[in-house]
Coordinates of C-alpha atoms and ligand atoms in Angstrom, one line a residue:
Chain A
M125 CA -15.6 -10.4 -59.3
A126 CA -11.8 -11.5 -58.0
T127 CA -9.4 -8.9 -59.1
G128 CA -5.3 -9.3 -59.0
F129 CA -2.1 -8.5 -61.2
L130 CA -0.7 -10.3 -63.4
T131 CA 3.3 -9.5 -63.7
D132 CA 4.8 -10.1 -67.0
T133 CA 8.5 -10.3 -65.9
T134 CA 9.9 -10.8 -68.8
V135 CA 9.1 -6.8 -70.0
C136 CA 10.6 -5.6 -66.7
I137 CA 13.1 -2.8 -66.8
G138 CA 13.7 -2.3 -63.8
C139 CA 12.7 0.9 -63.3
K140 CA 11.0 0.5 -60.2
A141 CA 8.6 3.4 -61.3
C142 CA 5.9 0.7 -59.3
E143 CA 7.5 0.8 -56.0
V144 CA 7.6 4.7 -56.2
A145 CA 4.5 4.7 -57.6
C146 CA 3.1 2.3 -54.3
K147 CA 5.0 4.5 -51.4
Q148 CA 3.9 7.8 -53.1
W149 CA -0.3 6.6 -53.3
N150 CA -0.4 4.3 -50.1
Q151 CA 2.2 7.2 -48.0
I152 CA 4.4 4.4 -46.9
P153 CA 6.8 5.1 -44.8
A154 CA 11.2 4.8 -45.3
D155 CA 13.1 1.9 -44.9
G156 CA 15.7 3.3 -44.3
Y157 CA 19.3 4.2 -46.3
E158 CA 20.2 0.3 -46.5
L159 CA 22.2 -0.7 -49.4
T160 CA 23.3 -4.4 -49.5
G161 CA 25.9 -4.2 -51.6
D162 CA 24.7 -6.9 -53.7
S163 CA 23.0 -5.6 -56.3
Y164 CA 21.7 -2.2 -57.5
D165 CA 18.4 -3.7 -56.2
N166 CA 18.6 -1.7 -52.6
T167 CA 15.2 -2.3 -51.1
K168 CA 15.9 -5.9 -50.9
Q169 CA 12.3 -7.2 -50.3
L170 CA 8.9 -7.1 -49.3
S171 CA 7.9 -6.0 -46.0
G172 CA 5.1 -3.5 -43.9
T173 CA 7.3 -0.6 -45.4
T174 CA 7.7 -1.9 -49.4
W175 CA 4.7 -3.1 -51.2
R176 CA 5.9 -3.5 -54.4
H177 CA 9.4 -4.6 -54.6
V178 CA 11.8 -4.8 -58.0
A179 CA 13.9 -7.9 -57.4
F180 CA 17.0 -7.3 -59.9
I181 CA 18.2 -11.1 -60.7
E182 CA 22.1 -11.4 -62.1
N183 CA 21.2 -15.0 -64.1
P184 CA 24.5 -17.1 -63.5
K185 CA 23.1 -20.4 -65.6
K186 CA 23.4 -18.4 -68.9
R187 CA 26.4 -18.6 -70.8
R188 CA 29.1 -16.3 -72.0
L189 CA 28.7 -14.8 -75.2
T190 CA 31.3 -16.0 -77.0
G191 CA 32.4 -16.0 -80.6
D192 CA 32.1 -13.1 -82.7
V193 CA 28.8 -11.5 -81.3
D194 CA 26.0 -9.5 -83.2
L195 CA 25.5 -6.9 -81.4
V196 CA 22.1 -5.9 -83.4
A197 CA 21.0 -9.3 -83.1
L198 CA 21.7 -8.8 -79.1
A199 CA 19.4 -5.9 -78.4
E200 CA 17.1 -7.5 -81.4
D201 CA 16.7 -10.3 -78.7
V202 CA 17.7 -12.9 -81.7
R203 CA 17.7 -16.7 -80.5
E204 CA 19.2 -18.0 -84.3
Q205 CA 22.1 -19.0 -85.0
L206 CA 24.5 -16.2 -84.9
P207 CA 27.8 -15.9 -87.1
G208 CA 30.7 -16.6 -85.9
G209 CA 28.6 -19.6 -83.0
A210 CA 28.7 -17.2 -80.3
E211 CA 25.7 -18.1 -78.1
L212 CA 23.6 -15.6 -76.6
D213 CA 20.5 -15.6 -74.3
A214 CA 19.8 -11.9 -74.7
L215 CA 17.2 -12.0 -72.0
G216 CA 19.2 -14.7 -69.4
R217 CA 21.6 -12.5 -68.4
W218 CA 19.9 -9.9 -66.3
T219 CA 16.5 -10.5 -65.0
F220 CA 14.2 -7.9 -63.0
M221 CA 10.9 -8.6 -61.3
S222 CA 8.0 -7.0 -59.6
D223 CA 7.5 -8.8 -56.3
V224 CA 3.9 -8.3 -54.8
C225 CA 1.7 -10.0 -52.1
K226 CA 0.3 -12.7 -54.0
H227 CA -3.6 -12.3 -52.8
C228 CA -3.5 -16.4 -52.0
V229 CA -7.1 -17.8 -52.6
E230 CA -6.5 -19.5 -49.3
A231 CA -4.8 -16.8 -47.5
P232 CA -2.1 -18.5 -45.0
C233 CA -2.0 -14.6 -43.4
Q234 CA -6.0 -14.8 -43.3
Q235 CA -6.1 -17.9 -42.1
A236 CA -3.3 -17.1 -38.9
C237 CA -5.2 -13.1 -37.9
P238 CA -6.9 -13.9 -34.3
T239 CA -8.4 -10.1 -34.8
G240 CA -10.5 -11.1 -38.2
A241 CA -8.3 -7.5 -39.0
I242 CA -7.8 -9.2 -42.2
I243 CA -10.6 -10.2 -44.7
R244 CA -11.4 -10.7 -48.5
N245 CA -13.0 -7.4 -49.3
E246 CA -15.6 -6.8 -52.3
F247 CA -13.0 -7.8 -54.7
D248 CA -11.4 -10.7 -53.2
N249 CA -8.2 -9.3 -52.1
V250 CA -6.6 -9.8 -48.6
Y251 CA -7.2 -6.8 -47.0
I252 CA -5.6 -6.1 -43.5
Q253 CA -7.7 -4.0 -41.9
P254 CA -5.7 -0.9 -40.2
D255 CA -8.3 -0.5 -37.7
I256 CA -9.1 -3.6 -36.1
C257 CA -5.2 -5.0 -36.6
N258 CA -3.5 -5.2 -33.1
G259 CA 0.0 -6.1 -34.1
C260 CA 0.2 -9.3 -32.8
G261 CA 2.4 -10.3 -35.4
Y262 CA 1.2 -14.2 -36.2
C263 CA 0.7 -13.4 -39.8
V264 CA 4.2 -12.6 -40.4
P265 CA 5.5 -16.2 -40.2
A266 CA 2.6 -17.9 -41.7
C267 CA 2.7 -15.7 -45.0
P268 CA 4.9 -18.1 -47.5
Y269 CA 6.0 -15.5 -49.2
G270 CA 7.7 -13.0 -46.6
V271 CA 5.0 -9.9 -48.0
I272 CA 3.6 -8.9 -44.5
S273 CA 5.9 -7.6 -41.7
Q274 CA 4.8 -5.5 -38.7
V275 CA 5.7 -1.7 -38.8
P276 CA 8.3 -0.6 -36.1
H277 CA 6.5 2.5 -34.4
D278 CA 3.7 1.4 -35.8
G279 CA 3.3 -1.6 -34.3
R280 CA 0.8 -3.1 -37.1
A281 CA 1.0 -5.4 -40.1
F282 CA 1.2 -3.8 -43.4
K283 CA 1.3 -5.2 -46.9
C284 CA -0.3 -4.9 -49.9
T285 CA -3.8 -3.8 -49.8
L286 CA -4.2 -3.3 -54.0
C287 CA -5.0 -0.4 -54.0
Y288 CA -8.6 -1.3 -52.6
D289 CA -9.5 2.6 -52.6
R290 CA -8.4 3.3 -55.9
Q291 CA -10.1 0.2 -56.9
R292 CA -13.8 1.8 -55.1
D293 CA -13.1 4.7 -57.0
G294 CA -13.0 2.5 -60.3
L295 CA -8.7 3.2 -60.7
E296 CA -6.6 0.8 -60.7
P297 CA -3.5 0.1 -58.4
A298 CA -0.9 2.7 -58.8
C299 CA 1.9 -0.1 -59.8
A300 CA -0.2 -1.2 -62.8
K301 CA -0.9 2.3 -63.5
A302 CA 3.2 3.5 -63.1
C303 CA 4.5 0.8 -65.0
P304 CA 5.8 2.3 -68.3
T305 CA 6.3 -0.9 -69.6
N306 CA 1.9 -2.9 -69.0
S307 CA 5.0 -5.5 -66.9
I308 CA 2.5 -4.9 -64.0
M309 CA -1.3 -6.0 -65.6
F310 CA -4.3 -5.4 -63.2
G311 CA -7.6 -6.4 -64.0
E312 CA -9.9 -10.2 -63.6
V313 CA -8.3 -13.0 -62.4
E314 CA -9.9 -14.9 -65.2
E315 CA -9.3 -12.3 -67.7
L316 CA -5.1 -12.2 -66.2
K317 CA -4.8 -16.0 -66.6
R318 CA -5.8 -16.3 -69.9
V319 CA -3.7 -13.3 -70.8
A320 CA -0.6 -15.2 -69.0
E321 CA -1.4 -18.0 -70.5
E322 CA -1.3 -16.5 -74.3
R323 CA 1.7 -14.2 -73.6
V324 CA 3.4 -17.6 -72.4
A325 CA 2.3 -19.3 -75.7
T326 CA 3.6 -16.3 -77.4
L327 CA 7.3 -16.6 -75.2
H328 CA 7.2 -20.4 -75.8
D329 CA 7.1 -19.9 -80.0
K330 CA 10.0 -16.9 -79.5
G331 CA 12.0 -19.9 -78.3
Y332 CA 11.4 -19.3 -74.4
T333 CA 10.4 -22.3 -73.6
E334 CA 11.2 -22.2 -69.8
A335 CA 8.8 -19.5 -69.3
F336 CA 5.8 -20.3 -67.0
V337 CA 3.1 -18.8 -65.2
Y338 CA 3.8 -19.0 -61.0
G339 CA 0.5 -18.3 -59.0
T340 CA -1.6 -21.2 -60.3
P341 CA -2.9 -24.4 -58.9
E342 CA -1.5 -26.5 -61.7
V343 CA 2.1 -24.8 -62.2
G344 CA 4.5 -23.7 -60.9
G345 CA 4.2 -24.6 -57.0
T346 CA 1.2 -22.9 -54.9
G347 CA 0.4 -26.4 -53.1
G348 CA -1.9 -26.4 -50.5
I349 CA -2.9 -22.5 -51.0
G350 CA -5.6 -22.5 -54.2
G351 CA -3.5 -20.2 -56.3
N352 CA -2.5 -17.1 -56.5
H353 CA -4.7 -14.0 -57.5
S354 CA -1.4 -12.2 -58.0
K355 CA 0.3 -14.2 -60.5
F356 CA 3.5 -13.7 -62.4
I357 CA 5.2 -15.0 -65.7
L358 CA 8.9 -16.2 -65.1
L359 CA 11.5 -17.5 -67.2
D360 CA 13.4 -19.0 -64.0
D361 CA 13.2 -21.5 -61.4
P362 CA 10.9 -19.7 -58.4
E363 CA 14.0 -20.0 -56.5
T364 CA 15.5 -17.4 -58.2
Y365 CA 13.0 -15.0 -58.0
N366 CA 13.1 -15.5 -53.6
L367 CA 9.8 -17.8 -54.6
A368 CA 9.1 -21.0 -52.9
S369 CA 8.6 -23.5 -55.6
H370 CA 6.0 -25.5 -53.3
P371 CA 4.1 -23.0 -50.6
F372 CA 1.6 -24.9 -48.2
L373 CA -1.1 -23.6 -46.4
P374 CA 0.5 -23.6 -42.6
Q375 CA -2.7 -24.1 -40.8
A376 CA -3.3 -27.6 -42.7
K377 CA -2.4 -29.7 -39.8
V378 CA -4.2 -27.3 -36.8
K379 CA -6.7 -30.5 -36.6
G380 CA -3.6 -33.0 -36.9
A381 CA -2.0 -30.9 -34.0
L382 CA -5.1 -30.8 -31.9
V383 CA -5.5 -34.5 -32.2
T384 CA -2.0 -35.4 -31.7
S385 CA -2.0 -33.0 -28.4
A386 CA -4.8 -34.8 -27.3
I387 CA -3.6 -38.1 -27.6
A388 CA -0.4 -37.2 -25.3
A389 CA -2.3 -35.4 -23.2
G390 CA -4.2 -38.9 -22.4
V391 CA -0.6 -40.5 -22.4
L392 CA 0.4 -37.7 -19.7
G393 CA -3.0 -37.5 -17.5
A394 CA -2.5 -41.8 -17.3
V395 CA 1.3 -41.1 -16.6
V396 CA 0.5 -38.9 -14.0
A397 CA -2.6 -40.9 -12.1
F398 CA -0.3 -44.0 -12.8
A399 CA 1.9 -42.5 -9.9
F400 CA -0.9 -41.7 -7.6
R401 CA -1.2 -45.7 -7.3
D402 CA -0.2 -47.4 -3.9
Chain B
M1213 CA 48.9 -23.2 -66.8
T1214 CA 49.2 -23.2 -70.5
D1215 CA 45.2 -23.5 -71.2
V1216 CA 44.9 -20.5 -68.6
S1217 CA 46.6 -18.2 -70.6
Q1218 CA 46.2 -19.3 -74.1
E1219 CA 41.9 -18.7 -73.0
S1220 CA 43.1 -15.3 -72.0
R1221 CA 45.0 -14.0 -74.9
Q1222 CA 41.7 -15.5 -77.2
Q1223 CA 39.8 -13.2 -75.0
Q1224 CA 41.7 -10.4 -76.1
N1225 CA 41.8 -11.4 -79.3
G1226 CA 38.9 -9.8 -80.4
R1227 CA 36.6 -12.0 -78.7
I1228 CA 33.8 -10.1 -76.4
E1229 CA 32.7 -11.5 -72.8
S1230 CA 30.0 -10.4 -71.1
S1231 CA 30.2 -8.6 -68.3
H1232 CA 29.3 -10.1 -65.8
H1233 CA 31.0 -13.5 -64.6
P1234 CA 29.4 -16.1 -63.2
E1235 CA 32.0 -18.1 -62.0
T1236 CA 33.4 -15.5 -60.0
D1237 CA 30.4 -14.6 -58.1
S1238 CA 30.3 -17.2 -55.4
Q1239 CA 26.9 -15.3 -54.6
R1240 CA 25.4 -17.4 -57.2
Q1241 CA 25.9 -20.5 -57.3
D1242 CA 22.9 -21.0 -55.1
K1243 CA 18.9 -20.6 -56.2
N1244 CA 18.0 -17.7 -53.8
Y1245 CA 18.2 -13.7 -53.4
Y1246 CA 21.3 -13.1 -52.4
G1247 CA 20.9 -15.0 -49.9
I1248 CA 17.6 -12.4 -48.4
P1249 CA 15.0 -15.0 -46.4
P1250 CA 12.6 -15.7 -48.4
I1251 CA 9.9 -15.4 -45.3
K1252 CA 9.6 -13.5 -42.5
K1253 CA 10.6 -14.2 -38.6
A1254 CA 8.0 -13.9 -36.3
H1255 CA 9.0 -10.3 -34.2
W1256 CA 8.2 -11.8 -30.4
T1257 CA 10.4 -10.7 -28.1
W1258 CA 11.3 -12.7 -24.9
Q1259 CA 8.0 -12.4 -23.6
I1260 CA 6.5 -15.4 -25.6
P1261 CA 9.1 -18.0 -24.8
I1262 CA 8.3 -17.2 -21.1
Y1263 CA 4.6 -17.2 -21.6
F1264 CA 5.0 -20.3 -22.9
W1265 CA 7.0 -21.5 -19.7
I1266 CA 4.4 -20.6 -17.9
G1267 CA 1.5 -21.9 -20.0
G1268 CA 2.8 -25.0 -19.3
I1269 CA 3.3 -24.7 -15.9
S1270 CA -0.5 -24.0 -15.6
A1271 CA -1.4 -26.6 -17.5
G1272 CA 0.6 -29.3 -16.0
V1273 CA 0.0 -28.0 -11.9
Q1274 CA -4.3 -28.3 -12.8
L1275 CA -3.3 -31.9 -14.4
F1276 CA -1.8 -32.9 -10.9
T1277 CA -4.3 -31.0 -8.5
T1278 CA -7.2 -32.2 -10.6
L1279 CA -6.0 -35.8 -10.6
A1280 CA -5.7 -36.0 -7.0
N1281 CA -8.6 -34.9 -6.3
V1282 CA -10.0 -37.2 -8.9
L1283 CA -8.1 -40.4 -7.5
G1284 CA -8.8 -39.0 -4.0
H1285 CA -5.8 -38.1 -2.6
K1286 CA -6.6 -35.3 -0.1
D1287 CA -3.7 -32.8 0.6
Q1288 CA -4.5 -29.0 1.4
A1289 CA -1.6 -27.6 1.1
L1290 CA -1.0 -29.1 -2.6
T1291 CA -5.1 -28.1 -3.5
R1292 CA -3.9 -24.6 -2.3
I1293 CA -0.9 -23.8 -4.4
G1294 CA -2.2 -25.5 -6.9
R1295 CA -5.6 -22.8 -7.1
Y1296 CA -3.1 -20.4 -6.2
T1297 CA -0.6 -20.9 -9.4
A1298 CA -3.2 -21.3 -11.4
L1299 CA -4.6 -18.0 -10.9
I1300 CA -1.2 -16.5 -10.6
T1301 CA 0.0 -17.7 -14.1
M1302 CA -3.4 -16.9 -15.7
I1303 CA -2.9 -12.9 -14.3
L1304 CA 0.9 -13.4 -15.8
S1305 CA -0.1 -14.8 -19.5
P1306 CA -2.2 -12.5 -20.3
I1307 CA 0.3 -9.1 -19.6
L1308 CA 3.0 -10.8 -21.5
L1309 CA 0.6 -11.8 -24.4
I1310 CA -0.4 -8.0 -24.0
W1311 CA 3.0 -6.7 -23.5
D1312 CA 4.4 -8.7 -26.9
L1313 CA 1.8 -6.9 -29.5
G1314 CA 2.4 -3.6 -31.7
R1315 CA -0.6 -1.9 -30.0
P1316 CA -1.2 -3.8 -26.9
E1317 CA -4.2 -1.3 -26.1
R1318 CA -5.9 -2.8 -29.0
F1319 CA -6.1 -6.4 -27.4
Y1320 CA -9.6 -6.9 -26.7
N1321 CA -9.5 -7.3 -30.7
M1322 CA -8.9 -10.6 -29.9
M1323 CA -12.5 -11.3 -28.7
R1324 CA -14.2 -9.8 -31.3
I1325 CA -14.2 -13.2 -33.2
W1326 CA -13.2 -17.2 -33.1
K1327 CA -11.1 -18.9 -35.3
L1328 CA -10.6 -22.6 -35.5
R1329 CA -8.6 -22.5 -37.8
S1330 CA -6.4 -19.8 -36.2
P1331 CA -4.1 -21.2 -33.2
M1332 CA -3.8 -17.5 -31.4
S1333 CA -7.8 -17.3 -31.8
N1334 CA -8.4 -20.3 -30.3
Q1335 CA -5.8 -20.1 -27.6
S1336 CA -6.9 -16.4 -26.9
W1337 CA -10.1 -17.6 -26.4
A1338 CA -8.9 -20.7 -24.0
L1339 CA -7.4 -18.2 -22.1
L1340 CA -10.1 -16.1 -21.3
V1341 CA -12.0 -19.3 -19.9
Y1342 CA -9.3 -21.1 -18.2
G1343 CA -8.6 -17.4 -16.5
N1344 CA -12.1 -17.2 -15.3
L1345 CA -12.7 -20.6 -14.2
S1346 CA -9.2 -20.5 -12.0
G1347 CA -10.1 -16.9 -10.9
L1348 CA -13.1 -18.5 -9.7
I1349 CA -12.0 -21.5 -7.8
A1350 CA -9.1 -19.0 -6.8
A1351 CA -11.7 -17.0 -4.9
R1352 CA -13.1 -19.9 -3.6
Q1353 CA -10.3 -21.0 -1.8
A1354 CA -9.3 -17.3 -0.6
A1355 CA -12.8 -17.7 0.7
E1356 CA -11.8 -20.7 2.8
D1357 CA -8.6 -20.0 3.4
G1358 CA -9.9 -16.4 5.3
L1359 CA -8.0 -14.2 3.4
L1360 CA -11.1 -12.4 2.7
G1361 CA -12.3 -12.5 6.2
R1362 CA -15.3 -13.6 7.5
N1363 CA -17.7 -12.2 6.4
F1364 CA -20.8 -13.1 4.0
L1365 CA -19.0 -12.6 0.8
S1366 CA -16.5 -15.4 1.8
G1367 CA -19.3 -17.6 3.0
L1368 CA -21.1 -17.2 0.2
L1369 CA -18.1 -17.5 -1.8
T1370 CA -17.8 -20.6 -0.3
K1371 CA -21.3 -22.1 -0.9
L1372 CA -21.5 -20.7 -4.7
I1373 CA -18.6 -21.7 -6.3
P1374 CA -18.3 -25.7 -6.8
A1375 CA -14.4 -25.2 -7.2
R1376 CA -14.1 -28.9 -7.3
L1377 CA -16.5 -29.8 -10.6
L1378 CA -15.0 -26.5 -11.7
G1379 CA -11.5 -27.8 -11.5
V1380 CA -12.7 -31.1 -13.2
L1381 CA -14.1 -28.3 -16.5
A1382 CA -10.7 -26.3 -16.1
L1383 CA -8.6 -29.5 -16.6
P1384 CA -9.0 -29.9 -21.0
V1385 CA -8.7 -26.4 -21.2
A1386 CA -5.9 -26.0 -19.2
L1387 CA -4.2 -29.3 -21.4
F1388 CA -5.6 -27.2 -24.5
V1389 CA -3.6 -24.2 -23.5
G1390 CA -0.5 -26.1 -22.4
S1391 CA 0.1 -28.3 -26.5
N1392 CA -1.3 -24.7 -28.0
T1393 CA 1.9 -23.3 -27.3
G1394 CA 4.0 -25.8 -29.7
T1395 CA 0.9 -25.7 -32.0
L1396 CA 0.6 -22.3 -32.3
L1397 CA 4.2 -22.2 -33.5
S1398 CA 4.3 -25.0 -35.9
A1399 CA 0.8 -23.1 -38.2
T1400 CA 3.7 -21.2 -39.7
S1401 CA 5.6 -21.2 -43.2
V1402 CA 8.8 -22.1 -40.3
P1403 CA 10.5 -24.6 -41.7
I1404 CA 11.8 -26.3 -38.3
W1405 CA 8.3 -25.7 -36.6
A1406 CA 5.9 -27.0 -39.9
R1407 CA 7.7 -29.8 -40.6
N1408 CA 7.3 -31.3 -36.5
W1409 CA 3.6 -30.5 -36.8
A1410 CA 2.7 -33.8 -34.8
F1411 CA 4.8 -33.5 -32.6
M1412 CA 5.2 -29.9 -31.3
G1413 CA 2.3 -29.5 -28.9
P1414 CA 3.0 -33.0 -26.9
T1415 CA 6.1 -32.1 -27.0
F1416 CA 5.7 -28.9 -25.9
L1417 CA 2.8 -30.2 -23.3
A1418 CA 4.8 -33.1 -21.4
S1419 CA 7.6 -30.5 -20.8
G1420 CA 4.8 -28.2 -19.4
V1421 CA 4.0 -31.4 -17.2
S1422 CA 7.3 -32.3 -16.1
T1423 CA 8.3 -28.5 -15.1
A1424 CA 4.7 -28.1 -13.0
L1425 CA 5.4 -31.1 -11.1
S1426 CA 9.4 -29.9 -10.6
Y1427 CA 7.1 -26.3 -9.7
L1428 CA 5.0 -27.9 -7.1
S1429 CA 7.6 -30.3 -5.9
L1430 CA 9.9 -27.0 -5.3
V1431 CA 6.9 -25.2 -3.5
L1432 CA 6.3 -27.8 -1.3
H1433 CA 9.5 -28.5 0.0
L1434 CA 10.6 -24.4 0.1
G1435 CA 7.0 -24.3 3.1
R1436 CA 7.5 -27.8 4.1
W1437 CA 4.2 -28.4 3.3
G1438 CA 2.8 -31.1 1.9
E1439 CA 1.8 -35.2 3.2
K1440 CA 4.8 -37.3 2.7
K1441 CA 2.7 -39.0 -0.1
T1442 CA 2.1 -35.9 -1.9
H1443 CA 6.3 -35.8 -2.6
H1444 CA 6.4 -39.5 -3.1
V1445 CA 3.7 -39.2 -5.9
L1446 CA 5.6 -36.0 -7.6
R1447 CA 8.8 -37.5 -7.6
R1448 CA 7.6 -40.9 -9.2
A1449 CA 5.1 -39.0 -11.7
E1450 CA 8.0 -36.7 -12.6
R1451 CA 10.5 -39.5 -13.4
L1452 CA 7.9 -41.3 -15.9
T1453 CA 7.3 -38.0 -17.0
I1454 CA 10.7 -36.7 -18.2
L1455 CA 10.9 -40.1 -19.7
V1456 CA 7.5 -39.5 -22.4
E1457 CA 9.3 -35.9 -22.5
T1458 CA 12.4 -37.1 -23.7
A1459 CA 11.0 -39.5 -26.0
L1460 CA 8.6 -36.3 -27.8
I1461 CA 11.7 -34.4 -28.1
A1462 CA 13.9 -37.5 -29.8
A1463 CA 10.9 -38.0 -32.1
S1464 CA 10.6 -34.4 -33.3
L1465 CA 14.6 -34.5 -34.0
V1466 CA 14.0 -37.5 -35.9
R1467 CA 10.7 -36.1 -37.6
M1468 CA 12.3 -32.3 -38.5
G1469 CA 15.7 -34.3 -39.9
K1470 CA 17.9 -31.7 -41.3
W1471 CA 15.5 -28.7 -41.0
G1472 CA 16.1 -29.3 -37.1
K1473 CA 19.7 -27.9 -37.7
P1474 CA 19.8 -24.7 -36.0
L1475 CA 19.2 -26.5 -32.5
F1476 CA 22.6 -27.0 -32.9
S1477 CA 24.6 -24.2 -34.4
K1478 CA 26.7 -22.0 -32.0
E1479 CA 24.3 -20.1 -30.5
I1480 CA 21.2 -22.2 -29.9
A1481 CA 23.2 -25.7 -29.0
P1482 CA 24.3 -23.7 -25.4
L1483 CA 20.6 -23.4 -24.5
F1484 CA 19.4 -27.1 -26.1
V1485 CA 21.6 -29.7 -25.8
G1486 CA 23.5 -28.0 -22.1
G1487 CA 20.1 -26.4 -20.8
T1488 CA 17.2 -28.7 -22.1
L1489 CA 18.8 -31.8 -22.7
L1490 CA 21.7 -32.2 -20.0
A1491 CA 21.0 -29.5 -17.3
G1492 CA 16.7 -29.7 -17.7
I1493 CA 16.6 -33.3 -18.7
A1494 CA 19.0 -36.0 -17.6
A1495 CA 20.4 -34.4 -14.4
P1496 CA 16.5 -34.2 -12.4
F1497 CA 16.1 -37.7 -14.0
A1498 CA 19.5 -38.8 -12.4
L1499 CA 18.6 -36.6 -9.2
L1500 CA 15.1 -38.8 -8.7
F1501 CA 16.8 -42.1 -8.1
G1502 CA 18.2 -43.3 -5.1
R1503 CA 18.0 -42.0 -1.7
E1504 CA 15.3 -39.0 -1.4
T1505 CA 16.4 -35.5 0.2
R1506 CA 15.6 -32.7 0.4
G1507 CA 17.9 -30.9 -1.2
K1508 CA 18.5 -33.2 -3.9
S1509 CA 14.8 -32.9 -4.5
I1510 CA 15.1 -28.8 -4.8
L1511 CA 18.0 -29.1 -6.6
A1512 CA 16.5 -31.1 -9.5
S1513 CA 13.1 -29.2 -9.9
V1514 CA 15.1 -26.1 -10.3
L1515 CA 17.3 -27.9 -12.9
A1516 CA 13.9 -29.2 -14.4
L1517 CA 12.3 -25.7 -14.1
L1518 CA 15.3 -23.5 -16.0
G1519 CA 15.6 -27.0 -18.2
G1520 CA 12.0 -25.9 -19.3
L1521 CA 12.5 -22.4 -20.2
A1522 CA 16.1 -23.1 -22.4
F1523 CA 13.7 -25.3 -24.1
R1524 CA 10.6 -22.9 -25.2
F1525 CA 14.2 -20.0 -25.7
A1526 CA 15.5 -22.8 -27.7
V1527 CA 12.7 -23.3 -29.8
V1528 CA 11.7 -20.0 -30.7
L1529 CA 15.5 -18.8 -31.3
A1530 CA 15.9 -21.9 -33.5
G1531 CA 12.4 -20.6 -35.5
R1532 CA 13.9 -17.4 -36.0
E1533 CA 17.7 -19.0 -38.0
S1534 CA 15.1 -21.3 -39.6
A1535 CA 13.3 -18.7 -41.3
D1536 CA 16.4 -17.0 -41.7
D1537 CA 17.6 -19.7 -44.0
P1538 CA 16.6 -19.6 -47.5
E1539 CA 18.0 -22.9 -48.2
A1540 CA 16.1 -24.4 -45.5
Y1541 CA 12.6 -23.2 -46.4
F1542 CA 13.3 -23.8 -49.9
S1543 CA 14.0 -27.2 -49.1
F1544 CA 11.2 -27.4 -47.0
A1545 CA 9.0 -26.0 -50.0
K1546 CA 9.0 -28.7 -52.3
K1547 CA 6.2 -31.0 -53.6
E1548 CA 8.0 -34.3 -51.6
N1549 CA 8.4 -32.3 -48.3
V1550 CA 6.0 -29.8 -47.8
V1551 CA 3.1 -30.8 -45.3
E1552 CA 0.0 -30.9 -47.0
P1553 CA -3.7 -31.8 -45.5
Q1554 CA -4.1 -35.4 -46.5
D1555 CA 0.0 -36.5 -45.6
N1556 CA -0.3 -38.4 -42.2
I1557 CA 2.8 -37.6 -40.6
Ligands
SF4_2958 S1 1.6 -13.4 -49.9 FE1 1.1 -13.2 -48.0 S2 0.3 -11.5 -47.4 FE2 0.0 -12.3 -49.3 S3 -2.8 -13.1 -49.4 FE3 -0.7 -14.5 -49.9 S4 0.1 -15.3 -47.7 FE4 -1.1 -13.2 -47.2

């Protein structure tokens, strides 16, 4: 059985309860008081000490409100023609997204790991065994989502464990438990995929035709990595959420590189041997 | 002018505007999240580029001395230097690599498993094999040189260690180590490295051979060792290798395209253009022509060696800039650009 997340960004209110719950449950050290000065978001990105991160996206593409705006309609998420020719897009101007490790099906971090510290556990989640990791840091640039980083003063790499410990006790992960709007759903991957498709269909019916599921091999990228166990319902281009539209498997060409290197070795050998000629 | 004031008057006349003003928010024009890098750069510090350099030298020295041996060119000084160099580089390399680990005391976990897909794992095993082989070969050399005294043990070592055979066996492993320093970088999500997967290994290997030839020539000159022919061959091989290296760097730049920009940034251009291309390739190449003098050879060797070091630093630092640039990553991780298993190049 494979478990994963479905994060529905359309109902996220940006409360960051998931970040707090994750930090508390997993006893992750603080990141320090660093403010970007760019937005209300003060944790900036996923890292070895931030396993859930809520992005605050101020969206410029949406039209500004003009005309005689009906604030009630705005609050109620209405998309019909508004009195006075007002244009609005209730969800568009401000979007939140709780980001997390994607638990890739063909995880680049796991393929990079030279110690075998990164494994797939019995829930088919990508898990770093902290007692094995020796902090080589090779998984860090391998991850196509910038999820992992080395924790200073500890030396090892950390990321979301999908609350391995809680799952073993039959509990859902701390972030999903804490989420007040059910933006973060936890469950079986297949089941969540169905839920995601239904939700996107509903959104399309409501007029949000831009909604799509990110993390399936068919839609929204995830080219060489076979999809993600953590999926997202997005309302905009993946890049807006700091996700690549077509992430790739960095190890896809290791064999190819070995071939080109062998050819180069042959050529260099021939060149040096040629120099020995009298 | 009139339009603007008309517009603002209209706004004041009961029209509502959202609190957010896209046109004044310059940050939001490009599609990324406040310029925060979407991928993380490697933390690797100075030990890693230095290891890349040393590993390359080791591979090249093994290539040259083994070929000399196989082709019947017997030069005692060359063989000796080659064997001791292999040992020293294989002592330094693991030290540098372990030093850079977040948990150095757990380095042996690299030996828990062998993963063909992980260049770092392959490299660890290659270093283990090559390191042990060069240790054996160097032990035999030390016994022959009388460094271990004239006792039973050194007699035994001389008799039991088939140094020439081991040297031939070590060659492919050494060449793998030399090229894998480049492949290791290309198997990441960093655009400038990943894009150039086909030429990273070859370029690092060519640069490694070039620095190794310079190193051998330098040591032989400094010690006033080596036969005349050895010097002559080294010089000729170095000229050819520099040509191969230049061609590979040119091919890499073409392949990297716009993702190669970091190599020419303000911080890295001095290392790459000045240190690698001009001082490390063009200058030694020029010095290798014309009359052969000791001074000129030494200068050429020193320049080529430092150029190789500058190259390693330039590529590693350029990777950091590339990883930190959201535009570079997002434009690379698009269906049309990204490297897929079925792509030929
Ligand atoms: S998102 Fe990154 S850290 Fe998570 S499984 Fe994929 S490669 Fe590994």
